[in-house]
Amino acid sequence: MGLFGKKEVLIPSGYEQFNKFSEDKERLLCVGSSTTECKHKVEAKVVGGNRHLKLYYPKNRGEKVKKYWLPMFNIYDEHSAMSLFASWIENNDYTTSISEAHSRGVKKEIRKAAQKFGYDDTALLEAADKITTCGAFDLERLGYIVRVCYSLELISEQQAWTCFEILREEAELNFANWDDYIVSFLNGQEGLGTNWYSDTHISYIELRQDSQSFINRYPLA
């Protein structure tokens, strides 16, 4: 039995109302959507977070995230949150390639996830053959971190949207499509040997199978 048992966590109607945005805002939320979907299931047992700017945290879960998770990124307040964002954007690396061994690991993860969902992995494997850099790793993580910081009232809504405008611009400048982008994310994860976001590509495949998901409705190309 999970943190909140087997009961379904219902998102208050106010959150659902708030998270209804115009198309120009929806397209910005593509960055970080896959990580948000998988991480928010873990943190709050809530599904559908990929479409949200303001995430719902049941009971005292939000305070735990603020107390224990955000400090792992040295985030404690508005200043530290925005400083981290600026630093990661400024120092992001779109040129360094991962090793062949790590690339093989990425392809293995793609095949495994695709097989689980009966998903055609051809395009993703083709992307993995050509994309060897990992610049999307920090973009995707920031897309989740910005949501968390806004949801826990560390930054304002305007600051959050400004961050997402930058994230979308960076993604469009550096990647031809979302498959290239998610492979770049996987490259970073594999290269660092981290499993914090290990289900991001699984959520990505799930979202790819949903014709109404933001990444399908708002392609990078």
C-alpha positions as a Python dict, from the first residue, in 0.01 Angstrom:
ca = {
    (1, 'M'): (0, 0, 0),
    (2, 'G'): (140, 340, -102),
    (3, 'L'): (183, 658, 95),
    (4, 'F'): (-185, 742, 65),
    (5, 'G'): (-309, 384, 52),
    (6, 'K'): (-509, 265, -244),
    (7, 'K'): (-753, 554, -241),
    (8, 'E'): (-756, 766, -552),
    (9, 'V'): (-623, 1115, -492),
    (10, 'L'): (-877, 1365, -623),
    (11, 'I'): (-750, 1702, -740),
    (12, 'P'): (-965, 1989, -603),
    (13, 'S'): (-1177, 2157, -869),
    (14, 'G'): (-1000, 2487, -811),
    (15, 'Y'): (-674, 2337, -933),
    (16, 'E'): (-840, 2194, -1242),
    (17, 'Q'): (-995, 2534, -1321),
    (18, 'F'): (-666, 2718, -1273),
    (19, 'N'): (-477, 2478, -1498),
    (20, 'K'): (-693, 2547, -1802),
    (21, 'F'): (-476, 2760, -2028),
    (22, 'S'): (-479, 2908, -2376),
    (23, 'E'): (-286, 2730, -2650),
    (24, 'D'): (6, 2971, -2626),
    (25, 'K'): (49, 2872, -2261),
    (26, 'E'): (-15, 2501, -2316),
    (27, 'R'): (269, 2477, -2567),
    (28, 'L'): (511, 2614, -2307),
    (29, 'L'): (424, 2334, -2065),
    (30, 'C'): (560, 2066, -2300),
    (31, 'V'): (906, 2106, -2149),
    (32, 'G'): (912, 1907, -1828),
    (33, 'S'): (578, 1740, -1897),
    (34, 'S'): (714, 1384, -1904),
    (35, 'T'): (919, 1427, -1586),
    (36, 'T'): (629, 1602, -1413),
    (37, 'E'): (396, 1315, -1496),
    (38, 'C'): (622, 1047, -1353),
    (39, 'K'): (758, 1243, -1056),
    (40, 'H'): (422, 1376, -941),
    (41, 'K'): (285, 1022, -938),
    (42, 'V'): (564, 938, -695),
    (43, 'E'): (551, 1254, -484),
    (44, 'A'): (176, 1300, -460),
    (45, 'K'): (11, 991, -613),
    (46, 'V'): (-155, 1224, -863),
    (47, 'V'): (-181, 1160, -1237),
    (48, 'G'): (-221, 1422, -1510),
    (49, 'G'): (42, 1661, -1376),
    (50, 'N'): (201, 1689, -1720),
    (51, 'R'): (-72, 1936, -1823),
    (52, 'H'): (-48, 2150, -1510),
    (53, 'L'): (149, 2452, -1401),
    (54, 'K'): (14, 2442, -1047),
    (55, 'L'): (61, 2096, -897),
    (56, 'Y'): (-161, 1964, -621),
    (57, 'Y'): (6, 1817, -311),
    (58, 'P'): (-226, 1623, -77),
    (59, 'K'): (-204, 1672, 299),
    (60, 'N'): (147, 1776, 408),
    (61, 'R'): (328, 1635, 107),
    (62, 'G'): (414, 1977, -32),
    (63, 'E'): (591, 2078, 287),
    (64, 'K'): (800, 1762, 272),
    (65, 'V'): (902, 1839, -85),
    (66, 'K'): (997, 2191, 21),
    (67, 'K'): (1187, 2069, 326),
    (68, 'Y'): (1368, 1767, 184),
    (69, 'W'): (1367, 1763, -198),
    (70, 'L'): (1418, 2122, -310),
    (71, 'P'): (1719, 2174, -77),
    (72, 'M'): (1897, 1903, -277),
    (73, 'F'): (1915, 2170, -548),
    (74, 'N'): (1997, 2443, -293),
    (75, 'I'): (1649, 2586, -342),
    (76, 'Y'): (1505, 2751, -31),
    (77, 'D'): (1331, 3066, -154),
    (78, 'E'): (1256, 3280, -459),
    (79, 'H'): (1614, 3402, -500),
    (80, 'S'): (1774, 3059, -485),
    (81, 'A'): (1509, 2913, -718),
    (82, 'M'): (1560, 3177, -986),
    (83, 'S'): (1938, 3164, -941),
    (84, 'L'): (1938, 2791, -1006),
    (85, 'F'): (1728, 2839, -1318),
    (86, 'A'): (1956, 3110, -1455),
    (87, 'S'): (2269, 2909, -1379),
    (88, 'W'): (2144, 2590, -1543),
    (89, 'I'): (2034, 2780, -1855),
    (90, 'E'): (2361, 2971, -1882),
    (91, 'N'): (2582, 2668, -1828),
    (92, 'N'): (2383, 2410, -2021),
    (93, 'D'): (2598, 2196, -2250),
    (94, 'Y'): (2464, 2119, -2597),
    (95, 'T'): (2794, 1995, -2743),
    (96, 'T'): (2954, 1725, -2525),
    (97, 'S'): (2875, 1372, -2642),
    (98, 'I'): (2815, 1070, -2422),
    (99, 'S'): (3021, 753, -2464),
    (100, 'E'): (2923, 467, -2695),
    (101, 'A'): (2859, 253, -2388),
    (102, 'H'): (2615, 508, -2251),
    (103, 'S'): (2449, 536, -2591),
    (104, 'R'): (2394, 161, -2593),
    (105, 'G'): (2240, 194, -2248),
    (106, 'V'): (2000, 460, -2377),
    (107, 'K'): (1889, 239, -2664),
    (108, 'K'): (1836, -49, -2424),
    (109, 'E'): (1608, 168, -2209),
    (110, 'I'): (1415, 282, -2516),
    (111, 'R'): (1358, -74, -2637),
    (112, 'K'): (1254, -189, -2292),
    (113, 'A'): (1001, 90, -2241),
    (114, 'A'): (862, 64, -2594),
    (115, 'Q'): (812, -309, -2560),
    (116, 'K'): (623, -257, -2235),
    (117, 'F'): (364, -37, -2409),
    (118, 'G'): (368, -196, -2753),
    (119, 'Y'): (511, 128, -2892),
    (120, 'D'): (698, 149, -3222),
    (121, 'D'): (1049, 250, -3115),
    (122, 'T'): (1183, 314, -3467),
    (123, 'A'): (1185, 695, -3447),
    (124, 'L'): (1333, 699, -3097),
    (125, 'L'): (1612, 458, -3192),
    (126, 'E'): (1686, 664, -3502),
    (127, 'A'): (1707, 970, -3277),
    (128, 'A'): (1942, 781, -3045),
    (129, 'D'): (2170, 705, -3341),
    (130, 'K'): (2214, 1074, -3423),
    (131, 'I'): (2170, 1254, -3088),
    (132, 'T'): (2468, 1199, -2858),
    (133, 'T'): (2451, 1519, -2653),
    (134, 'C'): (2256, 1573, -2332),
    (135, 'G'): (2138, 1936, -2330),
    (136, 'A'): (1775, 1841, -2276),
    (137, 'F'): (1852, 1683, -1940),
    (138, 'D'): (1861, 2014, -1756),
    (139, 'L'): (1578, 2164, -1964),
    (140, 'E'): (1344, 1879, -1877),
    (141, 'R'): (1440, 1884, -1509),
    (142, 'L'): (1386, 2259, -1495),
    (143, 'G'): (1042, 2214, -1650),
    (144, 'Y'): (951, 2009, -1345),
    (145, 'I'): (1140, 2214, -1087),
    (146, 'V'): (973, 2539, -1203),
    (147, 'R'): (632, 2376, -1160),
    (148, 'V'): (725, 2264, -809),
    (149, 'C'): (861, 2604, -708),
    (150, 'Y'): (550, 2783, -832),
    (151, 'S'): (314, 2529, -675),
    (152, 'L'): (485, 2570, -338),
    (153, 'E'): (473, 2951, -367),
    (154, 'L'): (846, 3011, -397),
    (155, 'I'): (809, 3197, -727),
    (156, 'S'): (526, 3394, -886),
    (157, 'E'): (311, 3283, -1178),
    (158, 'Q'): (473, 3546, -1401),
    (159, 'Q'): (819, 3420, -1308),
    (160, 'A'): (709, 3065, -1389),
    (161, 'W'): (578, 3158, -1734),
    (162, 'T'): (892, 3357, -1808),
    (163, 'C'): (1097, 3049, -1724),
    (164, 'F'): (884, 2833, -1951),
    (165, 'E'): (918, 3079, -2239),
    (166, 'I'): (1295, 3044, -2207),
    (167, 'L'): (1274, 2665, -2181),
    (168, 'R'): (1059, 2637, -2493),
    (169, 'E'): (1292, 2869, -2684),
    (170, 'E'): (1596, 2663, -2581),
    (171, 'A'): (1425, 2341, -2685),
    (172, 'E'): (1327, 2484, -3025),
    (173, 'L'): (1676, 2619, -3087),
    (174, 'N'): (1853, 2294, -3009),
    (175, 'F'): (1621, 2008, -3109),
    (176, 'A'): (1429, 1927, -3425),
    (177, 'N'): (1153, 1731, -3254),
    (178, 'W'): (1046, 1584, -2920),
    (179, 'D'): (1204, 1244, -2993),
    (180, 'D'): (1545, 1408, -3034),
    (181, 'Y'): (1478, 1604, -2717),
    (182, 'I'): (1383, 1306, -2501),
    (183, 'V'): (1681, 1106, -2628),
    (184, 'S'): (1904, 1396, -2526),
    (185, 'F'): (1742, 1384, -2183),
    (186, 'L'): (1807, 1010, -2161),
    (187, 'N'): (2168, 1067, -2264),
    (188, 'G'): (2212, 1298, -1967),
    (189, 'Q'): (2046, 1056, -1729),
    (190, 'E'): (2253, 763, -1853),
    (191, 'G'): (2573, 965, -1851),
    (192, 'L'): (2523, 1072, -1490),
    (193, 'G'): (2408, 728, -1381),
    (194, 'T'): (2109, 875, -1197),
    (195, 'N'): (1772, 707, -1153),
    (196, 'W'): (1588, 1003, -1002),
    (197, 'Y'): (1401, 1055, -1328),
    (198, 'S'): (1417, 699, -1456),
    (199, 'D'): (1051, 690, -1561),
    (200, 'T'): (1058, 1011, -1766),
    (201, 'H'): (1097, 828, -2097),
    (202, 'I'): (820, 587, -1994),
    (203, 'S'): (586, 879, -1931),
    (204, 'Y'): (701, 1027, -2261),
    (205, 'I'): (594, 713, -2447),
    (206, 'E'): (261, 714, -2264),
    (207, 'L'): (206, 1077, -2363),
    (208, 'R'): (305, 999, -2721),
    (209, 'Q'): (23, 746, -2731),
    (210, 'D'): (-228, 1014, -2625),
    (211, 'S'): (-331, 1216, -2931),
    (212, 'Q'): (-438, 1507, -2708),
    (213, 'S'): (-115, 1532, -2508),
    (214, 'F'): (68, 1862, -2534),
    (215, 'I'): (378, 1709, -2694),
    (216, 'N'): (159, 1573, -2974),
    (217, 'R'): (-42, 1893, -3015),
    (218, 'Y'): (258, 2128, -3003),
    (219, 'P'): (557, 1975, -3189),
    (220, 'L'): (897, 2139, -3179),
    (221, 'A'): (935, 2138, -3556),
}
